[in-house]
GROMACS .gro file of C-alpha atoms in nm:
model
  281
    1UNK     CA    1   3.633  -3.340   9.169
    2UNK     CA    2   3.863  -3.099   9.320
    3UNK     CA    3   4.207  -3.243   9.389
    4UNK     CA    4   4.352  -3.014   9.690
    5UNK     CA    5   4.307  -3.045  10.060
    6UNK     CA    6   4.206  -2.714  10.191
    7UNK     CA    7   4.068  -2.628  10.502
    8UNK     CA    8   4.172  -2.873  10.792
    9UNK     CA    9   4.280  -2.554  11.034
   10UNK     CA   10   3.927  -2.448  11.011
   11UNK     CA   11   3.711  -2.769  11.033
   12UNK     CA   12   3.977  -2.934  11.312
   13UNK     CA   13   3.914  -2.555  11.508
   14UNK     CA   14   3.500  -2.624  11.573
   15UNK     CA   15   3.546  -2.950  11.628
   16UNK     CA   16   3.909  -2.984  11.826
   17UNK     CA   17   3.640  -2.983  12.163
   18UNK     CA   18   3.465  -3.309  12.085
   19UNK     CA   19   3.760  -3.489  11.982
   20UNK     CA   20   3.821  -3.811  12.224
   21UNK     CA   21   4.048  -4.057  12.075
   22UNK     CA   22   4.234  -4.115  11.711
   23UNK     CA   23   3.935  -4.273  11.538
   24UNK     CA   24   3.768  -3.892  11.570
   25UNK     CA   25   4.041  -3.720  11.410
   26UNK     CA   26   4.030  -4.009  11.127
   27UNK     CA   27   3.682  -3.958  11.105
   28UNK     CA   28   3.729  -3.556  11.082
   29UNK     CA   29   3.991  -3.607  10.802
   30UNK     CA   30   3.763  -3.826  10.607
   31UNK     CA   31   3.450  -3.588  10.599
   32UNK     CA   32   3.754  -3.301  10.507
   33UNK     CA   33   3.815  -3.538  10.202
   34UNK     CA   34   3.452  -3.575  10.132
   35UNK     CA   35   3.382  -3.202  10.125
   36UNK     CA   36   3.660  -3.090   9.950
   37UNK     CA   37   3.507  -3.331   9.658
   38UNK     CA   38   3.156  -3.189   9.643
   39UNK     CA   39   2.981  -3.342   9.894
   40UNK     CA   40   2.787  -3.147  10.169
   41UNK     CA   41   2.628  -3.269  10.535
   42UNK     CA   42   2.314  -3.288  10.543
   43UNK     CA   43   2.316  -3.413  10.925
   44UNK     CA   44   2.272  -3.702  11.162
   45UNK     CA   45   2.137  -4.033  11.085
   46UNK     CA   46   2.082  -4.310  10.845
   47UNK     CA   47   1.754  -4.248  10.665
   48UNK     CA   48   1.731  -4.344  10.319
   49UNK     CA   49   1.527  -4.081  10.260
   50UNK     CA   50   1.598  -3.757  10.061
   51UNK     CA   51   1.321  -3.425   9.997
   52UNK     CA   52   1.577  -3.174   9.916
   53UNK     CA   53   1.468  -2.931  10.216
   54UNK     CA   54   1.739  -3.030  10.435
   55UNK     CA   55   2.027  -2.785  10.524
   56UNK     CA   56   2.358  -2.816  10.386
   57UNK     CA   57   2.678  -2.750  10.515
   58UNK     CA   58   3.038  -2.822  10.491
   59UNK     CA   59   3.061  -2.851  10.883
   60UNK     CA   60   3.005  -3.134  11.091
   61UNK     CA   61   2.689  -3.135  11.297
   62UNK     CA   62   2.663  -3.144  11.674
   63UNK     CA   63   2.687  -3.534  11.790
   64UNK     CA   64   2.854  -3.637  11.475
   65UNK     CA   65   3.132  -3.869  11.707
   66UNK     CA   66   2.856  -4.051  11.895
   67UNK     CA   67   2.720  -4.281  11.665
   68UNK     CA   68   2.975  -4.232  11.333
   69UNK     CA   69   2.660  -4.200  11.124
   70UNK     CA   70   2.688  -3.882  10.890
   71UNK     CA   71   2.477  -3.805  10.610
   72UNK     CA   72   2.552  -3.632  10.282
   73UNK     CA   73   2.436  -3.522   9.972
   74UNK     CA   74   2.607  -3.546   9.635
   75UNK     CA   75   2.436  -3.415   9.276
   76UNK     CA   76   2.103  -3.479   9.409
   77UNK     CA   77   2.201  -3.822   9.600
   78UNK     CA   78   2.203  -3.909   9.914
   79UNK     CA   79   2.543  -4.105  10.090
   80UNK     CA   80   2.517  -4.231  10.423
   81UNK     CA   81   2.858  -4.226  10.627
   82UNK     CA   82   2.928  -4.532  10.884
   83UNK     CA   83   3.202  -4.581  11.123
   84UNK     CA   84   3.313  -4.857  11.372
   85UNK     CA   85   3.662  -4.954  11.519
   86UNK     CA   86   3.862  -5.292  11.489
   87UNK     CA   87   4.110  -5.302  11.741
   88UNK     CA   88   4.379  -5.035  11.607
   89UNK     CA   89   4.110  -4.951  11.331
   90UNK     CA   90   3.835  -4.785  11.197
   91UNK     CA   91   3.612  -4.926  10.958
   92UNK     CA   92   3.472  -4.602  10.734
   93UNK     CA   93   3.174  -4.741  10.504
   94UNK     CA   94   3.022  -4.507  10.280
   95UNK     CA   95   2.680  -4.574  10.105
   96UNK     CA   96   2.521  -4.476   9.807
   97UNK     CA   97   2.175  -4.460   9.926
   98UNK     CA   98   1.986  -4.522   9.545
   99UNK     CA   99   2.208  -4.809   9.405
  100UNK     CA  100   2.282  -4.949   9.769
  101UNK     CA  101   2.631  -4.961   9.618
  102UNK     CA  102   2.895  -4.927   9.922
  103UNK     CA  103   3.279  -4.796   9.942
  104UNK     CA  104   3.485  -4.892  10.205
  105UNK     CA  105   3.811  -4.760  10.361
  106UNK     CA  106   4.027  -4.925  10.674
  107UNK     CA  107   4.242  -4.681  10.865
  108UNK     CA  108   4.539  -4.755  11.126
  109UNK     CA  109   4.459  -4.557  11.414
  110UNK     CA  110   4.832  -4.541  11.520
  111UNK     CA  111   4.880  -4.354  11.211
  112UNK     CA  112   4.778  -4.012  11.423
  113UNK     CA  113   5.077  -3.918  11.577
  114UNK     CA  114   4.902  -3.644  11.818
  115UNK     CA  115   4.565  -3.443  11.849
  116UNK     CA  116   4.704  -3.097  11.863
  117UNK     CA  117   4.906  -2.887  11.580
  118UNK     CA  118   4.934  -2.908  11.200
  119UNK     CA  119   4.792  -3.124  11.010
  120UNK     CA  120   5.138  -3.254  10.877
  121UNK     CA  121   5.219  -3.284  11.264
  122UNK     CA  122   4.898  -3.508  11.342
  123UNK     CA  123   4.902  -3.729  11.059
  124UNK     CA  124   5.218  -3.731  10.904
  125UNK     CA  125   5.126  -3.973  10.641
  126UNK     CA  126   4.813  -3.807  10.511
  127UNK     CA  127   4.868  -3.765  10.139
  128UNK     CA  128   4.844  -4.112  10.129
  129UNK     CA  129   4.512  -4.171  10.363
  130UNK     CA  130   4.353  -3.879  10.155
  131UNK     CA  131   4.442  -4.108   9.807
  132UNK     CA  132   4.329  -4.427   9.975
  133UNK     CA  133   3.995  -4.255  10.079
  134UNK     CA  134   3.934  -4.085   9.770
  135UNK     CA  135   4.004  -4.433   9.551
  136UNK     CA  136   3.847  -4.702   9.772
  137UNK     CA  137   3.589  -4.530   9.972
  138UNK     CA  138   3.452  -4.194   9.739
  139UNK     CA  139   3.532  -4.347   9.361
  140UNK     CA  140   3.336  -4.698   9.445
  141UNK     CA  141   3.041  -4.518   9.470
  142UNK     CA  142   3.042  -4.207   9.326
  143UNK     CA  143   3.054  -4.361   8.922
  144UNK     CA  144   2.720  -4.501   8.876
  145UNK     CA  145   2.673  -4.894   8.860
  146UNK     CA  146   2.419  -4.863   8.597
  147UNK     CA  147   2.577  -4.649   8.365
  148UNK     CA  148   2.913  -4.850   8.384
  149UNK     CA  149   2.729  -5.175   8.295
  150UNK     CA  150   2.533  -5.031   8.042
  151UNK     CA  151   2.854  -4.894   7.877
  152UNK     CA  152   3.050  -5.248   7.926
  153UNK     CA  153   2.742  -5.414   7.706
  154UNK     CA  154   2.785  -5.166   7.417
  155UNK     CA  155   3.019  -5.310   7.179
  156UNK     CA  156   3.117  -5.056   6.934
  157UNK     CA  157   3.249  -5.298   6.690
  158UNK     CA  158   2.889  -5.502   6.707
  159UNK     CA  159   2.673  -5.149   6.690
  160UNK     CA  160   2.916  -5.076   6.359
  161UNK     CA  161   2.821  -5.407   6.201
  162UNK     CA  162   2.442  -5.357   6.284
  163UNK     CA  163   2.432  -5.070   6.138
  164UNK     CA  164   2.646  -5.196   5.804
  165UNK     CA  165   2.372  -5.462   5.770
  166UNK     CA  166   2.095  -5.243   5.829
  167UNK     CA  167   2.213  -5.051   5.537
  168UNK     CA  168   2.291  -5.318   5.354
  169UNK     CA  169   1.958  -5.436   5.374
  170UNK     CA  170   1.799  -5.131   5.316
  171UNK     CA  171   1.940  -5.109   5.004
  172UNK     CA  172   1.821  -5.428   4.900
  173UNK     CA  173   2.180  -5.604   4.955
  174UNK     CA  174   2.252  -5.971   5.082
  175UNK     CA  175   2.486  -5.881   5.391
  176UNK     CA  176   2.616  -6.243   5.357
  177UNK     CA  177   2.757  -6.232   4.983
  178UNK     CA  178   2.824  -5.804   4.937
  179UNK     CA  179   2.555  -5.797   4.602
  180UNK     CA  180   2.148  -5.770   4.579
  181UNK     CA  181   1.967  -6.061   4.688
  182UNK     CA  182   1.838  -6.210   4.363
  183UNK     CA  183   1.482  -6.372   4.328
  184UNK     CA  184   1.379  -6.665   4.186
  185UNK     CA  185   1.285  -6.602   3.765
  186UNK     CA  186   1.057  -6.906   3.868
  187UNK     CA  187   0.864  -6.729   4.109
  188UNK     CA  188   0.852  -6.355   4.198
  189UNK     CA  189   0.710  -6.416   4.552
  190UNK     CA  190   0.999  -6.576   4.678
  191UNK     CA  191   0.949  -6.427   5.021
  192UNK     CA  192   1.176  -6.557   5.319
  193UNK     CA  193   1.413  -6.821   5.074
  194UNK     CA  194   1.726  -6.599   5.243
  195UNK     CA  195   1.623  -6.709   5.549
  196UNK     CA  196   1.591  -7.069   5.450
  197UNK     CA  197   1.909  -7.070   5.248
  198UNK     CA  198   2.099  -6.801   5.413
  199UNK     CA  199   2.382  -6.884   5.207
  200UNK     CA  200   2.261  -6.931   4.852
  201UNK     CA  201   2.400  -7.319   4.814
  202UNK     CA  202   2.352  -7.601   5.054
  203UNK     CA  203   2.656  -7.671   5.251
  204UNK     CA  204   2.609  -8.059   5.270
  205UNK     CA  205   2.569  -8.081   4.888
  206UNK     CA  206   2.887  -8.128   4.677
  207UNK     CA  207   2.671  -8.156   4.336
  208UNK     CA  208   2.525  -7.878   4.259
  209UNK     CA  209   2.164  -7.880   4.217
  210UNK     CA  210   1.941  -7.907   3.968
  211UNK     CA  211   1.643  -7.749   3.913
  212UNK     CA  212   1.474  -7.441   4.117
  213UNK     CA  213   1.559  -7.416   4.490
  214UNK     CA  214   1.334  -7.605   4.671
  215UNK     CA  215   1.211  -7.589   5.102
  216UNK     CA  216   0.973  -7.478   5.319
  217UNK     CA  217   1.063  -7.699   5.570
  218UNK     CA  218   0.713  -7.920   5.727
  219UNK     CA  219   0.480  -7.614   5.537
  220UNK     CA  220   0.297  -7.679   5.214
  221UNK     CA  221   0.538  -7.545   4.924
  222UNK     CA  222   0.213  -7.457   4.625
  223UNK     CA  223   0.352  -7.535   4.282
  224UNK     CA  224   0.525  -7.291   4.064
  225UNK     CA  225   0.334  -7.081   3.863
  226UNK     CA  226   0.055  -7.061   4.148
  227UNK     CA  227  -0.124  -6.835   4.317
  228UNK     CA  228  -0.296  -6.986   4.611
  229UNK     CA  229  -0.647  -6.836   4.720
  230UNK     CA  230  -0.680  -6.626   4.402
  231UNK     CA  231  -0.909  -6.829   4.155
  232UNK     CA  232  -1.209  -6.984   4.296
  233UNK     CA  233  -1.152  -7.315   4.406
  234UNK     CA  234  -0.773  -7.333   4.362
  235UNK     CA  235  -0.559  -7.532   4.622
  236UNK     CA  236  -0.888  -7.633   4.810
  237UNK     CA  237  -0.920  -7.310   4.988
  238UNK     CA  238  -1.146  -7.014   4.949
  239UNK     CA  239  -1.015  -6.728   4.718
  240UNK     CA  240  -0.820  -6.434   4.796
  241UNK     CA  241  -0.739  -6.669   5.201
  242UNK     CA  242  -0.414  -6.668   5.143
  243UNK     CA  243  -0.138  -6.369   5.042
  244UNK     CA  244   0.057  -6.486   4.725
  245UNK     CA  245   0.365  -6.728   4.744
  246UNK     CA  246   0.245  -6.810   5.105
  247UNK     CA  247   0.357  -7.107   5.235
  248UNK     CA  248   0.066  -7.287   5.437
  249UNK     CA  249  -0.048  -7.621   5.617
  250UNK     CA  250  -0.293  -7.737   5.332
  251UNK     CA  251  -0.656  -7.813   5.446
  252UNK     CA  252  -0.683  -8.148   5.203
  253UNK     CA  253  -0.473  -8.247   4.894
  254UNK     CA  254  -0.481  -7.965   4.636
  255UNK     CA  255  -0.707  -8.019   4.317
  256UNK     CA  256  -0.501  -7.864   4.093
  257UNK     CA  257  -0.168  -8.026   4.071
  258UNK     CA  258  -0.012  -8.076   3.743
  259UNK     CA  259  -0.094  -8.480   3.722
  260UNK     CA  260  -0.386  -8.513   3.966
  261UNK     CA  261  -0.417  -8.893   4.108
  262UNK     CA  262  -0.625  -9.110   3.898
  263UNK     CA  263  -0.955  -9.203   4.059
  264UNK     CA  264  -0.918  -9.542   4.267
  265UNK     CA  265  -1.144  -9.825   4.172
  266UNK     CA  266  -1.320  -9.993   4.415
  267UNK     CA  267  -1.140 -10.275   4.649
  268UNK     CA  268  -1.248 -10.616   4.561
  269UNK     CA  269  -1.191 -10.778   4.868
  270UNK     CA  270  -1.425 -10.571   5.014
  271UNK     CA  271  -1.723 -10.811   5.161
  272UNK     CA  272  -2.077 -10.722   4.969
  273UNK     CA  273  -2.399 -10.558   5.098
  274UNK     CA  274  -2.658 -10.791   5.279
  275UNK     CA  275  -2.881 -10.991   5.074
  276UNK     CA  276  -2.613 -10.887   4.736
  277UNK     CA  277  -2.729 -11.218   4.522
  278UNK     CA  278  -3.095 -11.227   4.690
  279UNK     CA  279  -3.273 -11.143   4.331
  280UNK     CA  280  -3.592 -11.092   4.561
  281UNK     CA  281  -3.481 -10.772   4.729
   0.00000   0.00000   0.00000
């Protein structure tokens, strides 16, 4: 945005006819701020509505001091322009028509020392209403408040670690522990144990344990050395129903554990058929 105040002679000299009290010439000085930024008039109004046919211009339109309600156009948006009074003040709004985001700027009235002459001579303390309109009422609405949210959720730190772990995975790393994920000698399918034992040790054991790493947590964990589903018959489930090292909710008990259950004898409490002891039957 452009940082000098140029033109004021010229936009005060088509207008200096309709001016009628010190909220106009605040009002003039704030749509010399807004053009000397980019923006262009578009005309009268508040419709939220933009087709790109309408006019532009850096002049204000015919009318502009009856209602306070300018609109302009800005890189392809549209800004609405509002102003009311407040005893010695006037209440500028300015409205960013496609994020309904809103800056808003409160000006002293008695700080326009006369309608007629310089600019300097009018309002001697301008610099400082043209920085307090460009900061509070232009900057508030200008920066998008989509793209500055969007940037606040980026971490760069976090998208640097994601992408360290991505590689480290990639490469066949544990991201944890800085060396390759090993797999169990036991059993070559060991799919998912990192995500059971993210660490490689149980936290709550102090003796280290003994034996193969066990888990699964409430799933069916099939013996070592098995391949579920690939000979007919095996675990109780039809062959090739299963991928290998699957962990599963079994169907019935397996039939082919190491030490199967003995067959159970009959109960001998149980009471006997009808007619048992009748040797006629």
């Amino acid at each position: 945005m452009a940082s000098s105040l140029f033109g004021w002679d010229l936009l005060y000299g088509n207008v200096e006819k309709d001016i009628k009290n010190n909220q106009d010439v605040l009002v003039c000085l704030t749509h010399l701020v807004l053009v000397s930024n980019g923006f262009k008039c578009i005309g009268l109004g508040e419709s939220k509505t933009l087709d790109g046919s309408e006019p532009k211009s850096e002049s204000l339109p015919r009318g502009w001091n009856d209602d306070y309600a300018i609109r302009y156009v800005y890189q392809g948006r549209l800004y609405n322009l509002k102003a009311s009074s407040d005893d010695d003040g006037t209440i500028i709004n300015l409205i960013r028509v496609d994020e309904r985001t809103v800056g808003l700027v409160q000006l002293n009235m008695n700080q326009v020392a006369q309608r007629t002459g310089t600019l300097d001579e009018m309002i001697p303390e301008n610099k400082s209403i043209v920085d307090v309109i460009k900061k509070e009422l232009i900057d508030k609405v200008v920066v998008s408040t989509k793209s500055k949210s969007a940037s606040s959720q980026t971490d760069p730190q976090h998208s640097r670690d994601t992408d360290s772990t991505l590689r480290d995975l990639s490469r066949g790393l544990d991201p944890l522990r800085g060396r390759p994920m090993p797999l169990s000698p036991l059993d070559p399918f060991d799919y998912g144990r990192s995500d059971l034992d993210p660490f490689g040790v149980d936290p709550l054991r102090i003796v280290p344990r003994i034996g193969p790493r066990g888990g699964g947590g409430m799933l069916f964990q099939p013996p070592r050395g098995t391949l579920p589903g690939v000979g007919p018959g095996n675990m109780g489930i039809p062959p090739n129903s299963l991928p290998p090292g699957a962990r599963f909710d079994p169907f019935r008990p397996p039939e082919s554990f190491p030490n199967p259950r003995m067959p159970r004898r009959p109960d001998n409490d149980d009471f006997p058929p009808p007619g048992y002891d009748d040797m006629f039957m």
